[in-house]
């Protein structure tokens, strides 16, 4: 951490800051510049409240050197984490495709979807049984019945089941059916939930909150890792910006950035990231081109009759064409898309 | 809802959309313009998935007429909701002030804070016992011990206790000590938690999520109201924008906007809304000037040694001066600040 | 500037960076931390391209200590700048009110507006003669004819004329009629225009660009100041965020922030900052409460027939009531509102 | 346009709105819903100030059906516009690559860059002679001398010269050297400049403003088209969001969106869109994968000594590798990258 003093701060104020730094067990290094004095702090200040130095007499601002996350850091573990469950492989040069409807709606719907996405090349099946919905009046999911149908679809197709868990009380129930536990964007900072999935032995897909910074995203992953569960994949699903022609803004530069900071695999969600089915296929192609570790795509037998997210779901036919284009790109750049 | 067809859409496509509208029990009204056809939908479409019409052949976009929230709406209940607990009164021309430390740290700290904020004119005491922290390595609060200290401070000062609940399992515990249950910004869309506080008989302060739209904010309130708890106050605490000189951007126009849509009272949080103690006092004054129903302010005996949020906490002295300025403004414009 | 090396950077890389720092005439200070090496740079690096150090071998990131603006800085000139023209006084404890229509539309309209806003207490008259419009098909202003009508209104009422100049070629023309030259938000980084008004002898009102950071805003002012014109006032008119219920998001914390960094006065534009006339009055009150140096408000004899910005213009009656409330607040907190 | 009345609006208010619609030469269609009355307006309301209806008695909000741009619209011209100058071809299945330094710094620098980017496969040469810089103290470009060096580089290599023009007075000068006139993001709404390049006979590359909506972007293009210059390409260069790990956020879904609305070609700028050279290559790949019509990339012989934008410039070697990857993707998906 670097503590920058105000131009009019006295020498005493800087020395007082230095003393407070020492009191935390860290080593201060006073540098008297031409216009400003700064206190450079040596030592691991990750677990200190660094910003409180702002309240000290004469302090202008506090600059951070060390990121707060540690287990998630590439500096801690330089080898990429690879997640494998059933035929789904995410990371280490493997591009895993998870596809299926937003919500499980019926046996027929989920089975038809599972068969179609498997035929097109997906190895994971998505489908919501517990649905976080913006309105209390919207369809909230089939709950355990939906999980059973997902498991049945796995039975038949071999696809890994990826489904959301919304609250700590449901973690055991969901884990008994799911292969990958999804934490939704709205729950990225639901810390009790993060800790609960951190204690379970299933891989976790952590979605980025709509206004989460990269550090907040990695610290949310750190909550899970810190409980002992190392099987975490990050999912970039778009951020909230002033754009209204897309539901969210999908920043694909996140992939290269995250890969420069963490060993955890990164999956893209072009469906929520754009919100309109006509924008999804090209963003699937781009997800492959930037060498993400996978993608999760909403596909529905009849989007115009879907119980949720109809506007952003692909038909079977469009998904198949999209997968063909993705495979061409993967082949061209040496990424394994099973 | 208004469904806008593409310019090249056929008449049949528009008629097919109209049929689907009828199938939902609503009445379609086809309007053939010079360049576009639109289908105006008559009836209450609040509980329908309106966006799925986007997936129909020939549809360009869907425009919404009716907001999805209903119980929260001013159209449903034109009289302002007023919340009273101990001496704290929020709404109906009363400007209630809740103040205190970010976290409860010790008996001495919370008692000193309670006395100081009461002396300055606050009627509610804030203090976190269960703390949502971005990093798993930060101080997570004193938990039940903290709640007990808050209750002791109420005992002595008569201040209403306002404290956060983070997860459904803790609702009963927190409700047994608190006078107002706070839902933090990170949990604004934690629906199981919203439902749980919706079933309890304590007033709820719902903080706006950092990237929540106004409709999402009011729908989150609707989750609580829909469970039967009508004692809900909204808290504007700032949104995430590109600004970095403030922690969040605090949009005070929210007050007039919300008051044109809902009967629920609106409280401002200038501490989180700015993130820097030197910016807090003027935003407190502005909160009074826009006729919010109250404010919640972080105050600490020694901000530079606070265990959390030191950078944005006011000292007792600055808080007292801030309250004096607020009172002058309240008096000038006819708002009751006790 | 602080140059942070990557954890895996070699000592040679840090020393190479230090040599490059010396080559710029600055003094490097190498600090070897437990995990990272940083190079603290001593000297005035304001006029160097600091970010290019990012391209050096082994560098992780570059942190800035000194703001790039200098003439605008409070460190350079601690006394507040006060701008006076005709009866309009902005700054130094004076809250100046500029009001009038978005566009000058006719002699009758501008004269009626001038009389009404003067009666309500404004000392400046706004009115666009050259109008920047998003669409090429919208009304583009009455041009010089509009300027003449503004001057006639000044003749009768004594109000100072505030009007926009859009391009360098028009600076002399506009300056021959205007008392304050307005630079619109879209032109905040139109550097040739900034330099042109920097060479003229009229006060300038510089509006913040919709996505400008505070540093960019102050550097735009620096362009004007650097040409010799010291009569610059800053206008916060709202930033673009994800909010759609307001046209822009108006962050009033800008006032306290700017006053901690610059001596230039700060004026608020609640009309563009909200975009809806029902949100304007409370934001006017708040502008006074935060002790801005003035405000600029759109007022029109008949907003529903305005040629531009009808949705955000106040009627004469609402403006008068708004001014009464503002005056009460100004009186209460010791601000001079003439 | 759809004018939505408030729930409590009287029938008379709706009828008054309808009369005002008729007065504009448009046809109103009153629809009385269960909760709200709406006035659907038939006819071309593009050139009307639609929002002023908000100021009419009883009006809640105004919804837009028709986009304001017309010449730029795909509905007006369904065939894609293709831009050709020297060997550079942008659009119609051709992916044109423009590369070179941020600023022209010397004959040696620009010639070396031109040779390198041509060898790697670029057909256009970028290089700033007039540089818009955030700080008045930064290098502002070599001006006409820089244009001459660009022309000399074209002479030798055959690359088309792409360079920025900042102010109307310079349009003739720049046009006498350049093959493509670039309008920078800061000037996207500098309407006098747009009109000036609209009158010249050179192709124009219009960069999206950092906070421009898609409609504002297309309307800025409309200003140019409306003057008679049909050779306009759009450049997505990233938007300002809360993200700080990238300089801007680059939303590649813009390509599919724009192609669904306009015939104008779309070029991506991954350099400004990310701001860090390590993030540029994968976003170049993605630009090809989403089938943009081209890209513009900053390349410098020695980024760590560049006079501007060193942090985001690629070395020759990295650019060459990036082009190889791009070519593989282009080949795989049938895009022509010369």
Short mmCIF file of N, CA and C in Angstrom, two decimals, chain C residues 102-106 128-143 306-308, chain D residues 47 49 223:
data_model
loop_
_atom_site.label_atom_id
_atom_site.label_comp_id
_atom_site.label_asym_id
_atom_site.label_seq_id
_atom_site.Cartn_x
_atom_site.Cartn_y
_atom_site.Cartn_z
N UNK C 102 -34.42 26.62 -23.16
CA UNK C 102 -33.37 25.84 -23.82
C UNK C 102 -32.91 26.61 -25.05
N UNK C 103 -33.83 26.89 -25.96
CA UNK C 103 -33.51 27.62 -27.19
C UNK C 103 -34.25 28.96 -27.21
N UNK C 104 -33.59 29.95 -27.80
CA UNK C 104 -34.30 31.18 -28.14
C UNK C 104 -35.21 30.85 -29.33
N UNK C 105 -36.51 31.13 -29.20
CA UNK C 105 -37.44 30.76 -30.26
C UNK C 105 -38.07 31.98 -30.94
N UNK C 106 -38.20 33.06 -30.20
CA UNK C 106 -38.82 34.28 -30.76
C UNK C 106 -38.57 35.42 -29.78
N UNK C 128 -30.33 29.20 -25.93
CA UNK C 128 -29.44 28.70 -26.98
C UNK C 128 -29.75 29.35 -28.31
N UNK C 129 -28.72 29.84 -28.97
CA UNK C 129 -28.87 30.39 -30.31
C UNK C 129 -28.25 29.42 -31.32
N UNK C 130 -27.12 28.85 -30.96
CA UNK C 130 -26.52 27.76 -31.73
C UNK C 130 -26.74 26.50 -30.91
N UNK C 131 -27.55 25.58 -31.43
CA UNK C 131 -27.96 24.43 -30.64
C UNK C 131 -27.33 23.14 -31.12
N UNK C 132 -26.55 22.47 -30.29
CA UNK C 132 -26.08 21.13 -30.67
C UNK C 132 -27.22 20.15 -30.48
N UNK C 133 -27.65 19.50 -31.52
CA UNK C 133 -28.77 18.57 -31.42
C UNK C 133 -28.36 17.18 -31.86
N UNK C 134 -28.81 16.19 -31.16
CA UNK C 134 -28.44 14.81 -31.45
C UNK C 134 -28.81 14.41 -32.87
N UNK C 135 -29.94 14.90 -33.33
CA UNK C 135 -30.39 14.56 -34.68
C UNK C 135 -30.19 15.74 -35.62
N UNK C 136 -29.73 15.47 -36.86
CA UNK C 136 -29.58 16.56 -37.83
C UNK C 136 -30.93 17.15 -38.23
N UNK C 137 -32.00 16.47 -37.89
CA UNK C 137 -33.32 16.91 -38.31
C UNK C 137 -34.01 17.75 -37.25
N UNK C 138 -33.38 17.95 -36.09
CA UNK C 138 -33.99 18.76 -35.04
C UNK C 138 -33.66 20.24 -35.26
N UNK C 139 -34.45 21.08 -34.66
CA UNK C 139 -34.25 22.54 -34.70
C UNK C 139 -32.84 22.90 -34.21
N UNK C 140 -32.10 23.65 -35.03
CA UNK C 140 -30.69 23.91 -34.72
C UNK C 140 -30.44 25.32 -34.16
N UNK C 141 -31.48 26.02 -33.84
CA UNK C 141 -31.31 27.33 -33.21
C UNK C 141 -31.47 28.48 -34.21
N UNK C 142 -31.70 29.68 -33.66
CA UNK C 142 -31.92 30.86 -34.49
C UNK C 142 -30.62 31.55 -34.89
N UNK C 143 -29.51 31.04 -34.40
CA UNK C 143 -28.18 31.56 -34.72
C UNK C 143 -28.05 33.06 -34.36
N UNK C 306 -42.45 23.83 -26.42
CA UNK C 306 -41.07 24.25 -26.62
C UNK C 306 -40.48 23.57 -27.86
N UNK C 307 -39.54 24.23 -28.51
CA UNK C 307 -38.90 23.64 -29.68
C UNK C 307 -37.78 22.67 -29.30
N UNK C 308 -37.39 22.68 -28.05
CA UNK C 308 -36.40 21.70 -27.58
C UNK C 308 -36.51 21.60 -26.06
N UNK D 47 -39.01 13.86 -37.11
CA UNK D 47 -38.49 15.22 -37.03
C UNK D 47 -39.26 16.09 -36.04
N UNK D 49 -40.19 17.02 -31.88
CA UNK D 49 -39.65 16.85 -30.53
C UNK D 49 -40.66 16.01 -29.75
N UNK D 223 -25.57 12.81 -39.60
CA UNK D 223 -25.11 14.17 -39.89
C UNK D 223 -24.17 14.19 -41.09
#
